Every structure is written in structure tokens, then in C-alpha cells.
CSV table of C-alpha atoms in Angstrom, one decimal:
chain,number,residue,atom,x,y,z
A,1,MET,CA,17.3,15.5,18.0
A,2,ARG,CA,19.5,18.3,19.2
A,3,PHE,CA,17.5,18.8,22.7
A,4,LEU,CA,17.9,15.3,23.8
A,5,GLY,CA,20.9,13.4,24.8
A,6,SER,CA,20.8,9.6,24.9
A,7,LYS,CA,22.5,7.3,27.2
A,8,ASP,CA,21.1,4.4,25.4
A,9,ALA,CA,23.1,2.3,23.3
A,10,LYS,CA,20.0,1.6,21.0
A,11,SER,CA,19.6,4.2,18.4
A,12,GLY,CA,15.9,5.3,18.2
A,13,SER,CA,14.8,4.2,21.6
A,14,SER,CA,14.5,7.7,23.0
A,15,ILE,CA,12.6,8.8,20.1
A,16,ASP,CA,10.2,5.7,20.3
A,17,ARG,CA,9.6,6.5,24.1
A,18,LEU,CA,8.8,10.2,23.1
A,19,ARG,CA,6.5,9.2,20.4
A,20,GLU,CA,4.6,7.0,22.8
A,21,MET,CA,4.1,9.7,25.4
A,22,ASP,CA,1.2,12.2,24.9
A,23,PRO,CA,2.3,15.7,24.5
A,24,ALA,CA,1.4,16.7,28.2
A,25,ALA,CA,3.6,13.8,29.6
A,26,ARG,CA,6.3,14.8,27.2
A,27,ARG,CA,6.3,18.5,28.4
A,28,GLU,CA,6.4,17.3,32.0
A,29,ASN,CA,9.1,14.9,31.6
A,30,LEU,CA,11.2,17.6,29.6
A,31,SER,CA,10.3,20.5,31.8
A,32,LYS,CA,13.8,22.2,31.3
A,33,LEU,CA,12.8,22.9,27.5
A,34,SER,CA,11.5,26.1,26.3
A,35,GLU,CA,8.1,26.3,24.6
A,36,ALA,CA,9.8,26.9,21.2
A,37,GLN,CA,11.8,23.6,21.8
A,38,HIS,CA,8.8,21.6,22.7
A,39,ASN,CA,7.2,22.9,19.5
A,40,ASP,CA,10.1,21.8,17.6
A,41,ILE,CA,9.9,18.2,19.1
A,42,ASP,CA,6.3,18.2,18.4
A,43,LEU,CA,6.6,19.1,14.8
A,44,PHE,CA,9.7,16.7,14.6
A,45,LEU,CA,7.6,13.7,16.0
A,46,ALA,CA,4.7,14.4,13.9
A,47,ASN,CA,6.9,14.1,10.8
A,48,PHE,CA,9.3,11.4,11.9
A,49,PRO,CA,8.8,8.2,9.6
A,50,ASP,CA,7.0,5.4,11.1
A,51,ILE,CA,7.3,2.7,8.5
A,52,GLU,CA,6.4,-0.9,8.1
A,53,ILE,CA,8.1,-3.2,5.5
A,54,SER,CA,6.7,-6.6,4.4
A,55,PHE,CA,7.8,-8.6,1.4
A,56,ASP,CA,6.5,-11.5,-0.7
A,57,ALA,CA,8.8,-13.7,-2.9
A,58,ARG,CA,7.5,-16.2,-5.2
A,59,VAL,CA,7.6,-17.9,-8.7
A,60,GLU,CA,4.3,-17.5,-10.5
A,61,ASP,CA,2.3,-20.6,-10.7
A,62,GLU,CA,4.7,-22.6,-8.8
A,63,GLU,CA,5.3,-23.8,-5.4
A,64,ASP,CA,8.9,-23.9,-5.2
A,65,VAL,CA,11.8,-21.9,-6.6
A,66,ARG,CA,14.3,-23.5,-9.0
A,67,GLU,CA,17.4,-22.1,-10.7
A,68,GLY,CA,16.5,-19.9,-13.8
A,69,ASP,CA,13.0,-19.4,-12.5
A,70,VAL,CA,11.8,-15.6,-12.4
A,71,LEU,CA,11.1,-14.7,-9.0
A,72,ASN,CA,8.7,-11.9,-8.3
A,73,LEU,CA,9.7,-9.9,-5.2
A,74,THR,CA,7.0,-7.6,-3.9
A,75,VAL,CA,8.1,-5.2,-1.3
A,76,LYS,CA,5.7,-3.2,0.6
A,77,VAL,CA,6.8,-0.1,2.5
A,78,GLU,CA,3.9,1.4,4.5
A,79,ARG,CA,4.5,5.1,5.7
A,80,LYS,CA,2.2,4.9,8.7
A,81,HIS,CA,3.0,8.5,9.8
A,82,LEU,CA,1.2,10.2,6.7
A,83,SER,CA,-2.2,11.4,7.2
A,84,GLU,CA,-4.9,9.5,5.4
A,85,ASP,CA,-5.6,10.3,1.8
A,86,PRO,CA,-9.5,10.9,1.3
A,87,THR,CA,-9.2,10.1,-2.4
A,88,TRP,CA,-7.5,6.7,-1.8
A,89,VAL,CA,-9.3,3.5,-2.8
A,90,ASP,CA,-8.0,0.3,-1.7
A,91,SER,CA,-8.4,-2.7,-4.1
A,92,ASP,CA,-10.3,-4.5,-1.3
A,93,GLU,CA,-12.9,-2.0,-1.3
A,94,GLU,CA,-13.7,-2.2,-5.1
A,95,GLY,CA,-14.6,-5.5,-6.7
A,96,ASP,CA,-12.1,-7.1,-8.9
A,97,GLU,CA,-14.9,-8.8,-10.7
A,98,PRO,CA,-18.3,-7.5,-11.7
A,99,ASP,CA,-21.3,-8.5,-9.6
A,100,GLU,CA,-23.6,-11.1,-11.6
A,101,GLY,CA,-26.6,-8.7,-11.4
A,102,LEU,CA,-24.6,-5.7,-12.5
A,103,PHE,CA,-25.8,-5.5,-16.0
A,104,ASP,CA,-29.3,-7.0,-15.4
A,105,LYS,CA,-30.9,-3.5,-16.0
A,106,GLN,CA,-29.2,-2.9,-19.3
A,107,LEU,CA,-29.9,-6.5,-20.5
A,108,ALA,CA,-33.5,-6.7,-19.3
A,109,HIS,CA,-35.1,-5.7,-22.8
A,110,LEU,CA,-33.0,-8.5,-24.5
A,111,GLU,CA,-33.9,-12.2,-24.8
A,112,GLU,CA,-31.2,-14.2,-22.6
A,113,ASP,CA,-28.9,-16.4,-24.6
A,114,SER,CA,-29.7,-14.6,-27.9
A,115,ASP,CA,-26.7,-13.2,-30.1
A,116,GLU,CA,-27.8,-9.6,-29.5
A,117,TYR,CA,-28.0,-10.4,-25.6
A,118,GLU,CA,-24.5,-11.9,-25.5
A,119,THR,CA,-22.9,-9.2,-27.7
A,120,LYS,CA,-24.4,-6.6,-25.5
A,121,LYS,CA,-23.3,-8.4,-22.3
A,122,GLU,CA,-19.7,-8.5,-23.9
A,123,GLU,CA,-19.7,-4.7,-24.5
A,124,LEU,CA,-20.8,-4.2,-21.0
A,125,MET,CA,-18.0,-6.3,-19.6
A,126,ASP,CA,-15.5,-4.6,-21.9
A,127,GLU,CA,-16.6,-1.2,-20.7
A,128,TRP,CA,-16.4,-2.4,-17.0
A,129,ARG,CA,-13.1,-4.0,-17.5
A,130,ASP,CA,-11.7,-0.6,-19.2
A,131,ALA,CA,-13.0,1.4,-16.3
A,132,TYR,CA,-11.5,-1.2,-13.8
A,133,PHE,CA,-8.1,-0.9,-15.3
A,134,GLU,CA,-8.4,2.9,-15.3
A,135,ARG,CA,-9.1,2.8,-11.7
A,136,GLN,CA,-6.1,0.6,-10.9
A,137,LYS,CA,-4.0,3.0,-13.2
A,138,ARG,CA,-5.1,6.0,-11.1
A,139,LYS,CA,-4.6,4.0,-8.0
A,140,ARG,CA,-0.9,3.1,-9.1
A,141,GLU,CA,-0.4,6.8,-9.8
A,142,ARG,CA,-1.6,7.9,-6.3
A,143,GLU,CA,0.6,5.4,-4.7
A,144,LYS,CA,3.6,6.7,-6.7
A,145,SER,CA,2.9,10.2,-5.7
A,146,ARG,CA,2.5,9.3,-2.1
A,147,ASN,CA,5.5,7.0,-2.2
A,148,PRO,CA,7.9,7.7,-5.2
A,149,GLN,CA,10.1,4.7,-4.4
A,150,ALA,CA,7.4,2.2,-4.9
A,151,GLY,CA,7.8,-0.2,-7.8
A,152,GLU,CA,8.0,-3.8,-8.8
A,153,LEU,CA,11.2,-5.7,-9.6
A,154,GLY,CA,11.8,-9.2,-11.2
A,155,PHE,CA,14.9,-11.3,-10.3
A,156,ALA,CA,16.1,-14.4,-11.9
A,157,ALA,CA,16.7,-17.0,-9.1
A,158,LYS,CA,20.2,-18.4,-8.4
A,159,PRO,CA,20.9,-21.4,-6.2
A,160,LEU,CA,22.3,-20.5,-2.7
A,161,ASN,CA,25.8,-22.0,-2.0
A,162,GLU,CA,25.5,-21.3,1.5
A,163,PRO,CA,22.4,-20.5,3.8
A,164,VAL,CA,21.3,-17.0,3.9
A,165,CYS,CA,21.3,-17.0,7.8
A,166,SER,CA,22.4,-19.6,10.3
């Protein structure tokens, strides 16, 4: 930031301290700045990236990794500084499996365990599954529009000759 000089060796520590302050305290501590400069700082801090990175690396259906295994690496970069998206639906908020009683009303007129009942139930399950996958597709599209760098990668595992870190 052009208005702040930092004597700290750690990059970002001045910005972190500024972000933690409320605007009134920030204005008091930076009293030599003009109102336009304070507004610039407020705007900058409101848009400054606040990210959290997490990852998971595993081999599908196996406990350990061996040479030649396909390693699924999932990296999640959460951009915490963005405002909430009201159209966002998290997978934890919607069922991955239909509720047992979901189709009771549509199947009530049919005799349970009859061929007609089973056929209708299968049709309803297919419709539910298609709708579920469509919701997941829309969710991935929303994620991609909010974070264009998102994606999934697969890697073939190679044995380590030396430890990654000591």
C-alpha cells in the first residue's frame, strides 16, 4: 500500500494489523492521512484476498499409497473475503440420498412389492437422481464462476527417494 511504510521484516503483517482494526481505530492510528487516502485503504482492505487453503491426498478405496497408484489430490482454496452468494447451496444442506418417505405419496395408490410399484419407484428414483446430478452440475458451475482456478487433478504416485521435509 502506497500510504504505509513497513519496518517489519514480515510481509503482510502491517496489512493484517490494519484488517483487524475497526475503521475508527484505523483512522485514529493513521491520523496524518487525508479522507481520500482513508477511503482508498478501506476499499483496498475490503478487496484484499483472505484465503484458506486445505488439501486431501488419497488413493481411492485404499489405506496407503504405493508406486503406480493414482493419487487423488483435492485442493480447496476458500476465498473468505467474498460476500455470500445467496444462490449458493452447499452439498451438506441437500441430501445426497433421497429420504425413505419421499415417494410415499406418489406410490400410495399402488400395492407394495408389486411390479407396478417397483417400476414406478424406480422411475421416481431415476427422476430424483437426474435432478440431484443437475443440482451438482449447477453447483460446480457456480463454484467455477466464483473461483475460475478451481478444478480436480489426478497424479500417479512415485516413491520418494528422500523425505519431503526433515
